[in-house]
Amino acid sequence: MIRRPPRSTPSNSSAASDVYKRQFELRAESGIFSKARRVEEKTLSFKKNGCIFIEGREGKISIQSWNREEVRIVMTKIAWGRTRRRAEDNLEEIKVDIEKIGNRLYIRDVTEDIFYEDFNFFDIFRPDSWKYRRKKVDFELIVPENVELDIRNNEGKVDISEINGKISLEVDEGNVELFNISSSDLYVIADEGDVFIIDFNKDIDTLRGRINIHTDEGKIRLKNCKARNLNLDSDEGDLIIYNATVKKMSVFTDEGDIETDVNVVENGNYRIRTDEGDVVVVLSKDPDIRIDAETFEGKIRSDFRLHIREENDGEKARGIIGRGSAVLVVRTSEGHITLEEKF
């Protein structure tokens, strides 16, 4: 299980701030606020195998690759205000630091927002007192294909495609989408948001690399992935794995269903658990695997010849298929387990 770093203590106005932001977004969409927007672009020389650090506050982060030894940064700065003049003033307050040291590139949104410091709950009922200092920056980057990424984003979607290198990614609120990634190490934490990964290490011949993903509230979906180690962990969310080839797998969710379609490899180790939810495991025809499945409140259905017996309010299933070189352990406290054969 991925351990999150300790969080700072939220301020007394954090709940009110969330209410404000929701009301602000509705009013902004309705056209009540004025909006100012500016696009800035910068291109830097940057050799492959370098490292790029991005720290965002609010806004999307999108990264794709090309075959040049350059990084192109497109920043779309957006600000709102009660009037057009106020929106333009707020736009000028958006600050982004870009610093290149050797083959490391640092991109940081360092904008200050005084709203969170002086807003309190009772201001919800006094709209005239609101400061309307909402600002955000959307980042679009084109980078060399072989690069290491270290990304932190407070609020906003992150999507990355066609990258060959290690990726470390933390998002507080926002979805994560990764496409066609080749990496020896993928580390993702999403506090509130879904994680979707398709085509990870799909062209490698030997299993390598690690995938570590944690969400507090959000689904995790993987498709066409290869790795030596796979660890998925969610407090509240479904976990879906389709066509994955891994040597060692640990999948856990407190509240949510789990669906896995994993290609079993020799001496593999696969562990699946949910406290509240159903589990569906799809295995190839005649796999060499030892199966140990148990539900404390629920039923077990299997396409394979297993010994299934009732125990209290649940059931247990044991059996060896083929030589039994790999091991599969499945547990659910409240839910059903289904073991399917793939044709």
PDB file of N, CA and C in Angstrom, residues 169-261:
ATOM      1  N   LEU A 169       3.784  11.313 -10.078  1.00  0.00           N
ATOM      2  CA  LEU A 169       2.668  12.225 -10.306  1.00  0.00           C
ATOM      3  C   LEU A 169       1.750  12.248  -9.087  1.00  0.00           C
ATOM      4  N   GLU A 170       1.443  13.461  -8.593  1.00  0.00           N
ATOM      5  CA  GLU A 170       0.502  13.634  -7.486  1.00  0.00           C
ATOM      6  C   GLU A 170      -0.514  14.710  -7.862  1.00  0.00           C
ATOM      7  N   VAL A 171      -1.805  14.367  -7.729  1.00  0.00           N
ATOM      8  CA  VAL A 171      -2.885  15.297  -8.035  1.00  0.00           C
ATOM      9  C   VAL A 171      -3.847  15.309  -6.860  1.00  0.00           C
ATOM     10  N   ASP A 172      -4.218  16.510  -6.403  1.00  0.00           N
ATOM     11  CA  ASP A 172      -5.149  16.600  -5.297  1.00  0.00           C
ATOM     12  C   ASP A 172      -6.585  16.398  -5.770  1.00  0.00           C
ATOM     13  N   GLU A 173      -6.996  17.124  -6.803  1.00  0.00           N
ATOM     14  CA  GLU A 173      -8.335  16.982  -7.368  1.00  0.00           C
ATOM     15  C   GLU A 173      -8.224  17.030  -8.882  1.00  0.00           C
ATOM     16  N   GLY A 174      -8.486  15.895  -9.503  1.00  0.00           N
ATOM     17  CA  GLY A 174      -8.419  15.859 -10.960  1.00  0.00           C
ATOM     18  C   GLY A 174      -8.122  14.466 -11.461  1.00  0.00           C
ATOM     19  N   ASN A 175      -8.547  14.173 -12.684  1.00  0.00           N
ATOM     20  CA  ASN A 175      -8.303  12.869 -13.281  1.00  0.00           C
ATOM     21  C   ASN A 175      -6.908  12.797 -13.884  1.00  0.00           C
ATOM     22  N   VAL A 176      -6.407  11.564 -13.999  1.00  0.00           N
ATOM     23  CA  VAL A 176      -5.099  11.298 -14.590  1.00  0.00           C
ATOM     24  C   VAL A 176      -5.287  10.334 -15.752  1.00  0.00           C
ATOM     25  N   GLU A 177      -4.742  10.679 -16.920  1.00  0.00           N
ATOM     26  CA  GLU A 177      -4.814   9.809 -18.081  1.00  0.00           C
ATOM     27  C   GLU A 177      -3.423   9.666 -18.688  1.00  0.00           C
ATOM     28  N   LEU A 178      -2.976   8.409 -18.829  1.00  0.00           N
ATOM     29  CA  LEU A 178      -1.658   8.117 -19.389  1.00  0.00           C
ATOM     30  C   LEU A 178      -1.828   7.175 -20.573  1.00  0.00           C
ATOM     31  N   PHE A 179      -1.168   7.511 -21.703  1.00  0.00           N
ATOM     32  CA  PHE A 179      -1.296   6.717 -22.913  1.00  0.00           C
ATOM     33  C   PHE A 179       0.083   6.404 -23.488  1.00  0.00           C
ATOM     34  N   ASN A 180       0.286   5.143 -23.819  1.00  0.00           N
ATOM     35  CA  ASN A 180       1.506   4.693 -24.496  1.00  0.00           C
ATOM     36  C   ASN A 180       2.758   5.165 -23.759  1.00  0.00           C
ATOM     37  N   ILE A 181       2.893   4.686 -22.542  1.00  0.00           N
ATOM     38  CA  ILE A 181       4.027   5.027 -21.685  1.00  0.00           C
ATOM     39  C   ILE A 181       4.963   3.825 -21.577  1.00  0.00           C
ATOM     40  N   SER A 182       6.266   4.074 -21.680  1.00  0.00           N
ATOM     41  CA  SER A 182       7.273   3.047 -21.436  1.00  0.00           C
ATOM     42  C   SER A 182       8.132   3.526 -20.275  1.00  0.00           C
ATOM     43  N   SER A 183       8.088   2.779 -19.167  1.00  0.00           N
ATOM     44  CA  SER A 183       8.730   3.289 -17.952  1.00  0.00           C
ATOM     45  C   SER A 183       9.167   2.148 -17.053  1.00  0.00           C
ATOM     46  N   SER A 184      10.259   2.373 -16.353  1.00  0.00           N
ATOM     47  CA  SER A 184      10.708   1.415 -15.339  1.00  0.00           C
ATOM     48  C   SER A 184      10.075   1.697 -13.986  1.00  0.00           C
ATOM     49  N   ASP A 185       9.410   2.861 -13.848  1.00  0.00           N
ATOM     50  CA  ASP A 185       8.839   3.223 -12.553  1.00  0.00           C
ATOM     51  C   ASP A 185       7.734   4.252 -12.753  1.00  0.00           C
ATOM     52  N   LEU A 186       6.509   3.862 -12.389  1.00  0.00           N
ATOM     53  CA  LEU A 186       5.363   4.772 -12.461  1.00  0.00           C
ATOM     54  C   LEU A 186       4.742   4.867 -11.083  1.00  0.00           C
ATOM     55  N   TYR A 187       4.614   6.102 -10.580  1.00  0.00           N
ATOM     56  CA  TYR A 187       4.096   6.341  -9.234  1.00  0.00           C
ATOM     57  C   TYR A 187       3.032   7.424  -9.337  1.00  0.00           C
ATOM     58  N   VAL A 188       1.784   7.080  -8.974  1.00  0.00           N
ATOM     59  CA  VAL A 188       0.673   8.019  -9.105  1.00  0.00           C
ATOM     60  C   VAL A 188      -0.128   8.061  -7.808  1.00  0.00           C
ATOM     61  N   ILE A 189      -0.399   9.268  -7.315  1.00  0.00           N
ATOM     62  CA  ILE A 189      -1.320   9.477  -6.200  1.00  0.00           C
ATOM     63  C   ILE A 189      -2.370  10.491  -6.655  1.00  0.00           C
ATOM     64  N   ALA A 190      -3.639  10.098  -6.569  1.00  0.00           N
ATOM     65  CA  ALA A 190      -4.743  11.005  -6.902  1.00  0.00           C
ATOM     66  C   ALA A 190      -5.685  11.027  -5.711  1.00  0.00           C
ATOM     67  N   ASP A 191      -5.821  12.188  -5.079  1.00  0.00           N
ATOM     68  CA  ASP A 191      -6.656  12.287  -3.892  1.00  0.00           C
ATOM     69  C   ASP A 191      -8.130  12.125  -4.255  1.00  0.00           C
ATOM     70  N   GLU A 192      -8.619  12.944  -5.173  1.00  0.00           N
ATOM     71  CA  GLU A 192      -9.987  12.857  -5.661  1.00  0.00           C
ATOM     72  C   GLU A 192      -9.957  12.901  -7.178  1.00  0.00           C
ATOM     73  N   GLY A 193     -10.076  11.726  -7.780  1.00  0.00           N
ATOM     74  CA  GLY A 193     -10.044  11.667  -9.234  1.00  0.00           C
ATOM     75  C   GLY A 193      -9.777  10.260  -9.711  1.00  0.00           C
ATOM     76  N   ASP A 194     -10.135   9.994 -10.969  1.00  0.00           N
ATOM     77  CA  ASP A 194      -9.930   8.683 -11.570  1.00  0.00           C
ATOM     78  C   ASP A 194      -8.567   8.625 -12.250  1.00  0.00           C
ATOM     79  N   VAL A 195      -8.026   7.406 -12.339  1.00  0.00           N
ATOM     80  CA  VAL A 195      -6.759   7.167 -13.027  1.00  0.00           C
ATOM     81  C   VAL A 195      -7.006   6.166 -14.150  1.00  0.00           C
ATOM     82  N   PHE A 196      -6.631   6.532 -15.375  1.00  0.00           N
ATOM     83  CA  PHE A 196      -6.814   5.669 -16.529  1.00  0.00           C
ATOM     84  C   PHE A 196      -5.482   5.530 -17.255  1.00  0.00           C
ATOM     85  N   ILE A 197      -5.028   4.285 -17.457  1.00  0.00           N
ATOM     86  CA  ILE A 197      -3.753   4.021 -18.124  1.00  0.00           C
ATOM     87  C   ILE A 197      -3.989   3.001 -19.232  1.00  0.00           C
ATOM     88  N   ILE A 198      -3.524   3.321 -20.429  1.00  0.00           N
ATOM     89  CA  ILE A 198      -3.647   2.396 -21.544  1.00  0.00           C
ATOM     90  C   ILE A 198      -2.311   2.298 -22.272  1.00  0.00           C
ATOM     91  N   ASP A 199      -1.894   1.058 -22.584  1.00  0.00           N
ATOM     92  CA  ASP A 199      -0.652   0.774 -23.302  1.00  0.00           C
ATOM     93  C   ASP A 199       0.571   1.218 -22.486  1.00  0.00           C
ATOM     94  N   PHE A 200       0.846   0.470 -21.439  1.00  0.00           N
ATOM     95  CA  PHE A 200       2.024   0.719 -20.603  1.00  0.00           C
ATOM     96  C   PHE A 200       3.018  -0.415 -20.849  1.00  0.00           C
ATOM     97  N   ASN A 201       4.213  -0.057 -21.322  1.00  0.00           N
ATOM     98  CA  ASN A 201       5.260  -1.045 -21.639  1.00  0.00           C
ATOM     99  C   ASN A 201       4.746  -2.128 -22.587  1.00  0.00           C
ATOM    100  N   LYS A 202       3.851  -1.780 -23.494  1.00  0.00           N
ATOM    101  CA  LYS A 202       3.195  -2.805 -24.315  1.00  0.00           C
ATOM    102  C   LYS A 202       4.134  -3.460 -25.312  1.00  0.00           C
ATOM    103  N   ASP A 203       5.243  -2.817 -25.654  1.00  0.00           N
ATOM    104  CA  ASP A 203       6.140  -3.362 -26.678  1.00  0.00           C
ATOM    105  C   ASP A 203       7.367  -4.063 -26.114  1.00  0.00           C
ATOM    106  N   ILE A 204       7.468  -4.179 -24.790  1.00  0.00           N
ATOM    107  CA  ILE A 204       8.647  -4.823 -24.212  1.00  0.00           C
ATOM    108  C   ILE A 204       8.508  -6.338 -24.278  1.00  0.00           C
ATOM    109  N   ASP A 205       9.648  -7.036 -24.374  1.00  0.00           N
ATOM    110  CA  ASP A 205       9.649  -8.500 -24.435  1.00  0.00           C
ATOM    111  C   ASP A 205       9.775  -9.134 -23.059  1.00  0.00           C
ATOM    112  N   THR A 206      10.528  -8.493 -22.157  1.00  0.00           N
ATOM    113  CA  THR A 206      10.704  -9.015 -20.802  1.00  0.00           C
ATOM    114  C   THR A 206      10.002  -8.090 -19.815  1.00  0.00           C
ATOM    115  N   LEU A 207       9.442  -8.689 -18.759  1.00  0.00           N
ATOM    116  CA  LEU A 207       8.724  -7.887 -17.773  1.00  0.00           C
ATOM    117  C   LEU A 207       9.707  -7.064 -16.955  1.00  0.00           C
ATOM    118  N   ARG A 208       9.437  -5.771 -16.877  1.00  0.00           N
ATOM    119  CA  ARG A 208      10.265  -4.876 -16.079  1.00  0.00           C
ATOM    120  C   ARG A 208       9.392  -3.754 -15.560  1.00  0.00           C
ATOM    121  N   GLY A 209       9.911  -3.050 -14.572  1.00  0.00           N
ATOM    122  CA  GLY A 209       9.249  -1.846 -14.099  1.00  0.00           C
ATOM    123  C   GLY A 209       8.205  -2.110 -13.033  1.00  0.00           C
ATOM    124  N   ARG A 210       7.809  -1.005 -12.390  1.00  0.00           N
ATOM    125  CA  ARG A 210       6.814  -1.041 -11.313  1.00  0.00           C
ATOM    126  C   ARG A 210       5.721  -0.021 -11.596  1.00  0.00           C
ATOM    127  N   ILE A 211       4.490  -0.409 -11.273  1.00  0.00           N
ATOM    128  CA  ILE A 211       3.350   0.499 -11.327  1.00  0.00           C
ATOM    129  C   ILE A 211       2.773   0.598  -9.925  1.00  0.00           C
ATOM    130  N   ASN A 212       2.767   1.788  -9.354  1.00  0.00           N
ATOM    131  CA  ASN A 212       2.198   2.036  -8.033  1.00  0.00           C
ATOM    132  C   ASN A 212       1.176   3.154  -8.144  1.00  0.00           C
ATOM    133  N   ILE A 213      -0.089   2.841  -7.828  1.00  0.00           N
ATOM    134  CA  ILE A 213      -1.156   3.839  -7.963  1.00  0.00           C
ATOM    135  C   ILE A 213      -2.023   3.814  -6.716  1.00  0.00           C
ATOM    136  N   HIS A 214      -2.316   4.997  -6.182  1.00  0.00           N
ATOM    137  CA  HIS A 214      -3.214   5.127  -5.028  1.00  0.00           C
ATOM    138  C   HIS A 214      -4.226   6.232  -5.305  1.00  0.00           C
ATOM    139  N   THR A 215      -5.494   5.956  -4.990  1.00  0.00           N
ATOM    140  CA  THR A 215      -6.515   7.003  -5.009  1.00  0.00           C
ATOM    141  C   THR A 215      -7.267   6.966  -3.684  1.00  0.00           C
ATOM    142  N   ASP A 216      -7.647   8.138  -3.196  1.00  0.00           N
ATOM    143  CA  ASP A 216      -8.528   8.200  -2.036  1.00  0.00           C
ATOM    144  C   ASP A 216      -9.966   7.959  -2.469  1.00  0.00           C
ATOM    145  N   GLU A 217     -10.421   8.729  -3.454  1.00  0.00           N
ATOM    146  CA  GLU A 217     -11.770   8.597  -3.991  1.00  0.00           C
ATOM    147  C   GLU A 217     -11.685   8.645  -5.509  1.00  0.00           C
ATOM    148  N   GLY A 218     -11.703   7.476  -6.118  1.00  0.00           N
ATOM    149  CA  GLY A 218     -11.627   7.447  -7.571  1.00  0.00           C
ATOM    150  C   GLY A 218     -11.341   6.062  -8.097  1.00  0.00           C
ATOM    151  N   LYS A 219     -11.761   5.826  -9.339  1.00  0.00           N
ATOM    152  CA  LYS A 219     -11.535   4.545  -9.996  1.00  0.00           C
ATOM    153  C   LYS A 219     -10.119   4.472 -10.551  1.00  0.00           C
ATOM    154  N   ILE A 220      -9.626   3.241 -10.678  1.00  0.00           N
ATOM    155  CA  ILE A 220      -8.358   2.987 -11.358  1.00  0.00           C
ATOM    156  C   ILE A 220      -8.644   1.985 -12.479  1.00  0.00           C
ATOM    157  N   ARG A 221      -8.278   2.350 -13.709  1.00  0.00           N
ATOM    158  CA  ARG A 221      -8.505   1.477 -14.853  1.00  0.00           C
ATOM    159  C   ARG A 221      -7.213   1.330 -15.647  1.00  0.00           C
ATOM    160  N   LEU A 222      -6.812   0.084 -15.895  1.00  0.00           N
ATOM    161  CA  LEU A 222      -5.613  -0.219 -16.661  1.00  0.00           C
ATOM    162  C   LEU A 222      -5.983  -1.108 -17.842  1.00  0.00           C
ATOM    163  N   LYS A 223      -5.368  -0.840 -18.990  1.00  0.00           N
ATOM    164  CA  LYS A 223      -5.607  -1.657 -20.169  1.00  0.00           C
ATOM    165  C   LYS A 223      -4.309  -1.824 -20.951  1.00  0.00           C
ATOM    166  N   ASN A 224      -3.997  -3.052 -21.300  1.00  0.00           N
ATOM    167  CA  ASN A 224      -2.805  -3.381 -22.088  1.00  0.00           C
ATOM    168  C   ASN A 224      -1.530  -2.906 -21.383  1.00  0.00           C
ATOM    169  N   CYS A 225      -1.262  -3.498 -20.233  1.00  0.00           N
ATOM    170  CA  CYS A 225      -0.111  -3.090 -19.424  1.00  0.00           C
ATOM    171  C   CYS A 225       0.803  -4.286 -19.137  1.00  0.00           C
ATOM    172  N   LYS A 226       2.096  -4.009 -19.130  1.00  0.00           N
ATOM    173  CA  LYS A 226       3.093  -5.003 -18.755  1.00  0.00           C
ATOM    174  C   LYS A 226       4.011  -4.396 -17.699  1.00  0.00           C
ATOM    175  N   ALA A 227       4.288  -5.164 -16.642  1.00  0.00           N
ATOM    176  CA  ALA A 227       5.194  -4.690 -15.590  1.00  0.00           C
ATOM    177  C   ALA A 227       5.608  -5.886 -14.741  1.00  0.00           C
ATOM    178  N   ARG A 228       6.707  -5.724 -14.070  1.00  0.00           N
ATOM    179  CA  ARG A 228       7.119  -6.790 -13.143  1.00  0.00           C
ATOM    180  C   ARG A 228       6.266  -6.734 -11.879  1.00  0.00           C
ATOM    181  N   ASN A 229       6.039  -5.523 -11.346  1.00  0.00           N
ATOM    182  CA  ASN A 229       5.247  -5.350 -10.129  1.00  0.00           C
ATOM    183  C   ASN A 229       4.107  -4.373 -10.381  1.00  0.00           C
ATOM    184  N   LEU A 230       2.915  -4.731  -9.889  1.00  0.00           N
ATOM    185  CA  LEU A 230       1.742  -3.877 -10.015  1.00  0.00           C
ATOM    186  C   LEU A 230       1.066  -3.764  -8.659  1.00  0.00           C
ATOM    187  N   ASN A 231       0.938  -2.522  -8.160  1.00  0.00           N
ATOM    188  CA  ASN A 231       0.284  -2.265  -6.881  1.00  0.00           C
ATOM    189  C   ASN A 231      -0.782  -1.198  -7.066  1.00  0.00           C
ATOM    190  N   LEU A 232      -2.038  -1.574  -6.825  1.00  0.00           N
ATOM    191  CA  LEU A 232      -3.153  -0.632  -6.904  1.00  0.00           C
ATOM    192  C   LEU A 232      -3.838  -0.578  -5.551  1.00  0.00           C
ATOM    193  N   ASP A 233      -4.192   0.638  -5.114  1.00  0.00           N
ATOM    194  CA  ASP A 233      -4.763   0.817  -3.778  1.00  0.00           C
ATOM    195  C   ASP A 233      -5.735   1.984  -3.833  1.00  0.00           C
ATOM    196  N   SER A 234      -6.998   1.734  -3.409  1.00  0.00           N
ATOM    197  CA  SER A 234      -7.992   2.800  -3.392  1.00  0.00           C
ATOM    198  C   SER A 234      -8.803   2.713  -2.110  1.00  0.00           C
ATOM    199  N   ASP A 235      -9.072   3.881  -1.496  1.00  0.00           N
ATOM    200  CA  ASP A 235      -9.941   3.897  -0.328  1.00  0.00           C
ATOM    201  C   ASP A 235     -11.399   3.721  -0.737  1.00  0.00           C
ATOM    202  N   GLU A 236     -11.821   4.432  -1.779  1.00  0.00           N
ATOM    203  CA  GLU A 236     -13.185   4.325  -2.290  1.00  0.00           C
ATOM    204  C   GLU A 236     -13.143   4.395  -3.802  1.00  0.00           C
ATOM    205  N   GLY A 237     -13.258   3.251  -4.446  1.00  0.00           N
ATOM    206  CA  GLY A 237     -13.253   3.262  -5.902  1.00  0.00           C
ATOM    207  C   GLY A 237     -13.101   1.870  -6.474  1.00  0.00           C
ATOM    208  N   ASP A 238     -13.641   1.683  -7.682  1.00  0.00           N
ATOM    209  CA  ASP A 238     -13.512   0.406  -8.377  1.00  0.00           C
ATOM    210  C   ASP A 238     -12.130   0.303  -9.020  1.00  0.00           C
ATOM    211  N   LEU A 239     -11.647  -0.941  -9.152  1.00  0.00           N
ATOM    212  CA  LEU A 239     -10.369  -1.221  -9.796  1.00  0.00           C
ATOM    213  C   LEU A 239     -10.620  -2.161 -10.967  1.00  0.00           C
ATOM    214  N   ILE A 240     -10.210  -1.747 -12.156  1.00  0.00           N
ATOM    215  CA  ILE A 240     -10.463  -2.532 -13.362  1.00  0.00           C
ATOM    216  C   ILE A 240      -9.142  -2.717 -14.107  1.00  0.00           C
ATOM    217  N   ILE A 241      -8.790  -3.980 -14.350  1.00  0.00           N
ATOM    218  CA  ILE A 241      -7.546  -4.305 -15.054  1.00  0.00           C
ATOM    219  C   ILE A 241      -7.896  -5.201 -16.235  1.00  0.00           C
ATOM    220  N   TYR A 242      -7.521  -4.773 -17.438  1.00  0.00           N
ATOM    221  CA  TYR A 242      -7.827  -5.555 -18.626  1.00  0.00           C
ATOM    222  C   TYR A 242      -6.546  -5.822 -19.411  1.00  0.00           C
ATOM    223  N   ASN A 243      -6.288  -7.098 -19.653  1.00  0.00           N
ATOM    224  CA  ASN A 243      -5.139  -7.528 -20.449  1.00  0.00           C
ATOM    225  C   ASN A 243      -3.817  -6.997 -19.876  1.00  0.00           C
ATOM    226  N   ALA A 244      -3.530  -7.418 -18.661  1.00  0.00           N
ATOM    227  CA  ALA A 244      -2.277  -7.045 -18.006  1.00  0.00           C
ATOM    228  C   ALA A 244      -1.393  -8.287 -17.844  1.00  0.00           C
ATOM    229  N   THR A 245      -0.110  -8.101 -18.087  1.00  0.00           N
ATOM    230  CA  THR A 245       0.866  -9.171 -17.879  1.00  0.00           C
ATOM    231  C   THR A 245       1.845  -8.702 -16.820  1.00  0.00           C
ATOM    232  N   VAL A 246       1.774  -9.310 -15.645  1.00  0.00           N
ATOM    233  CA  VAL A 246       2.624  -8.893 -14.524  1.00  0.00           C
ATOM    234  C   VAL A 246       3.131 -10.131 -13.781  1.00  0.00           C
ATOM    235  N   LYS A 247       4.246  -9.949 -13.100  1.00  0.00           N
ATOM    236  CA  LYS A 247       4.834 -11.036 -12.310  1.00  0.00           C
ATOM    237  C   LYS A 247       4.274 -11.057 -10.898  1.00  0.00           C
ATOM    238  N   LYS A 248       4.111  -9.878 -10.320  1.00  0.00           N
ATOM    239  CA  LYS A 248       3.611  -9.759  -8.948  1.00  0.00           C
ATOM    240  C   LYS A 248       2.559  -8.666  -8.904  1.00  0.00           C
ATOM    241  N   MET A 249       1.409  -8.970  -8.299  1.00  0.00           N
ATOM    242  CA  MET A 249       0.308  -8.005  -8.287  1.00  0.00           C
ATOM    243  C   MET A 249      -0.352  -7.960  -6.923  1.00  0.00           C
ATOM    244  N   SER A 250      -0.601  -6.747  -6.444  1.00  0.00           N
ATOM    245  CA  SER A 250      -1.346  -6.521  -5.204  1.00  0.00           C
ATOM    246  C   SER A 250      -2.404  -5.467  -5.499  1.00  0.00           C
ATOM    247  N   VAL A 251      -3.679  -5.839  -5.341  1.00  0.00           N
ATOM    248  CA  VAL A 251      -4.794  -4.955  -5.675  1.00  0.00           C
ATOM    249  C   VAL A 251      -5.735  -4.901  -4.481  1.00  0.00           C
ATOM    250  N   PHE A 252      -6.024  -3.688  -3.985  1.00  0.00           N
ATOM    251  CA  PHE A 252      -6.853  -3.551  -2.791  1.00  0.00           C
ATOM    252  C   PHE A 252      -7.722  -2.305  -2.875  1.00  0.00           C
ATOM    253  N   THR A 253      -8.976  -2.438  -2.451  1.00  0.00           N
ATOM    254  CA  THR A 253      -9.859  -1.287  -2.273  1.00  0.00           C
ATOM    255  C   THR A 253     -10.724  -1.505  -1.044  1.00  0.00           C
ATOM    256  N   ASP A 254     -10.939  -0.447  -0.274  1.00  0.00           N
ATOM    257  CA  ASP A 254     -11.823  -0.539   0.892  1.00  0.00           C
ATOM    258  C   ASP A 254     -13.273  -0.715   0.461  1.00  0.00           C
ATOM    259  N   GLU A 255     -13.723   0.150  -0.439  1.00  0.00           N
ATOM    260  CA  GLU A 255     -15.103   0.122  -0.914  1.00  0.00           C
ATOM    261  C   GLU A 255     -15.101   0.212  -2.422  1.00  0.00           C
ATOM    262  N   GLY A 256     -15.389  -0.906  -3.070  1.00  0.00           N
ATOM    263  CA  GLY A 256     -15.430  -0.902  -4.522  1.00  0.00           C
ATOM    264  C   GLY A 256     -15.316  -2.300  -5.086  1.00  0.00           C
ATOM    265  N   ASP A 257     -15.727  -2.453  -6.343  1.00  0.00           N
ATOM    266  CA  ASP A 257     -15.614  -3.727  -7.044  1.00  0.00           C
ATOM    267  C   ASP A 257     -14.250  -3.829  -7.722  1.00  0.00           C
ATOM    268  N   ILE A 258     -13.824  -5.073  -7.965  1.00  0.00           N
ATOM    269  CA  ILE A 258     -12.552  -5.326  -8.633  1.00  0.00           C
ATOM    270  C   ILE A 258     -12.795  -6.271  -9.805  1.00  0.00           C
ATOM    271  N   GLU A 259     -12.277  -5.894 -10.980  1.00  0.00           N
ATOM    272  CA  GLU A 259     -12.312  -6.753 -12.153  1.00  0.00           C
ATOM    273  C   GLU A 259     -10.895  -6.867 -12.701  1.00  0.00           C
ATOM    274  N   THR A 260     -10.406  -8.091 -12.867  1.00  0.00           N
ATOM    275  CA  THR A 260      -9.047  -8.280 -13.363  1.00  0.00           C
ATOM    276  C   THR A 260      -9.025  -9.299 -14.496  1.00  0.00           C
ATOM    277  N   ASP A 261      -8.290  -8.968 -15.528  1.00  0.00           N
ATOM    278  CA  ASP A 261      -8.003  -9.881 -16.640  1.00  0.00           C
ATOM    279  C   ASP A 261      -6.493  -9.882 -16.778  1.00  0.00           C
TER     280      ASP A 261
END
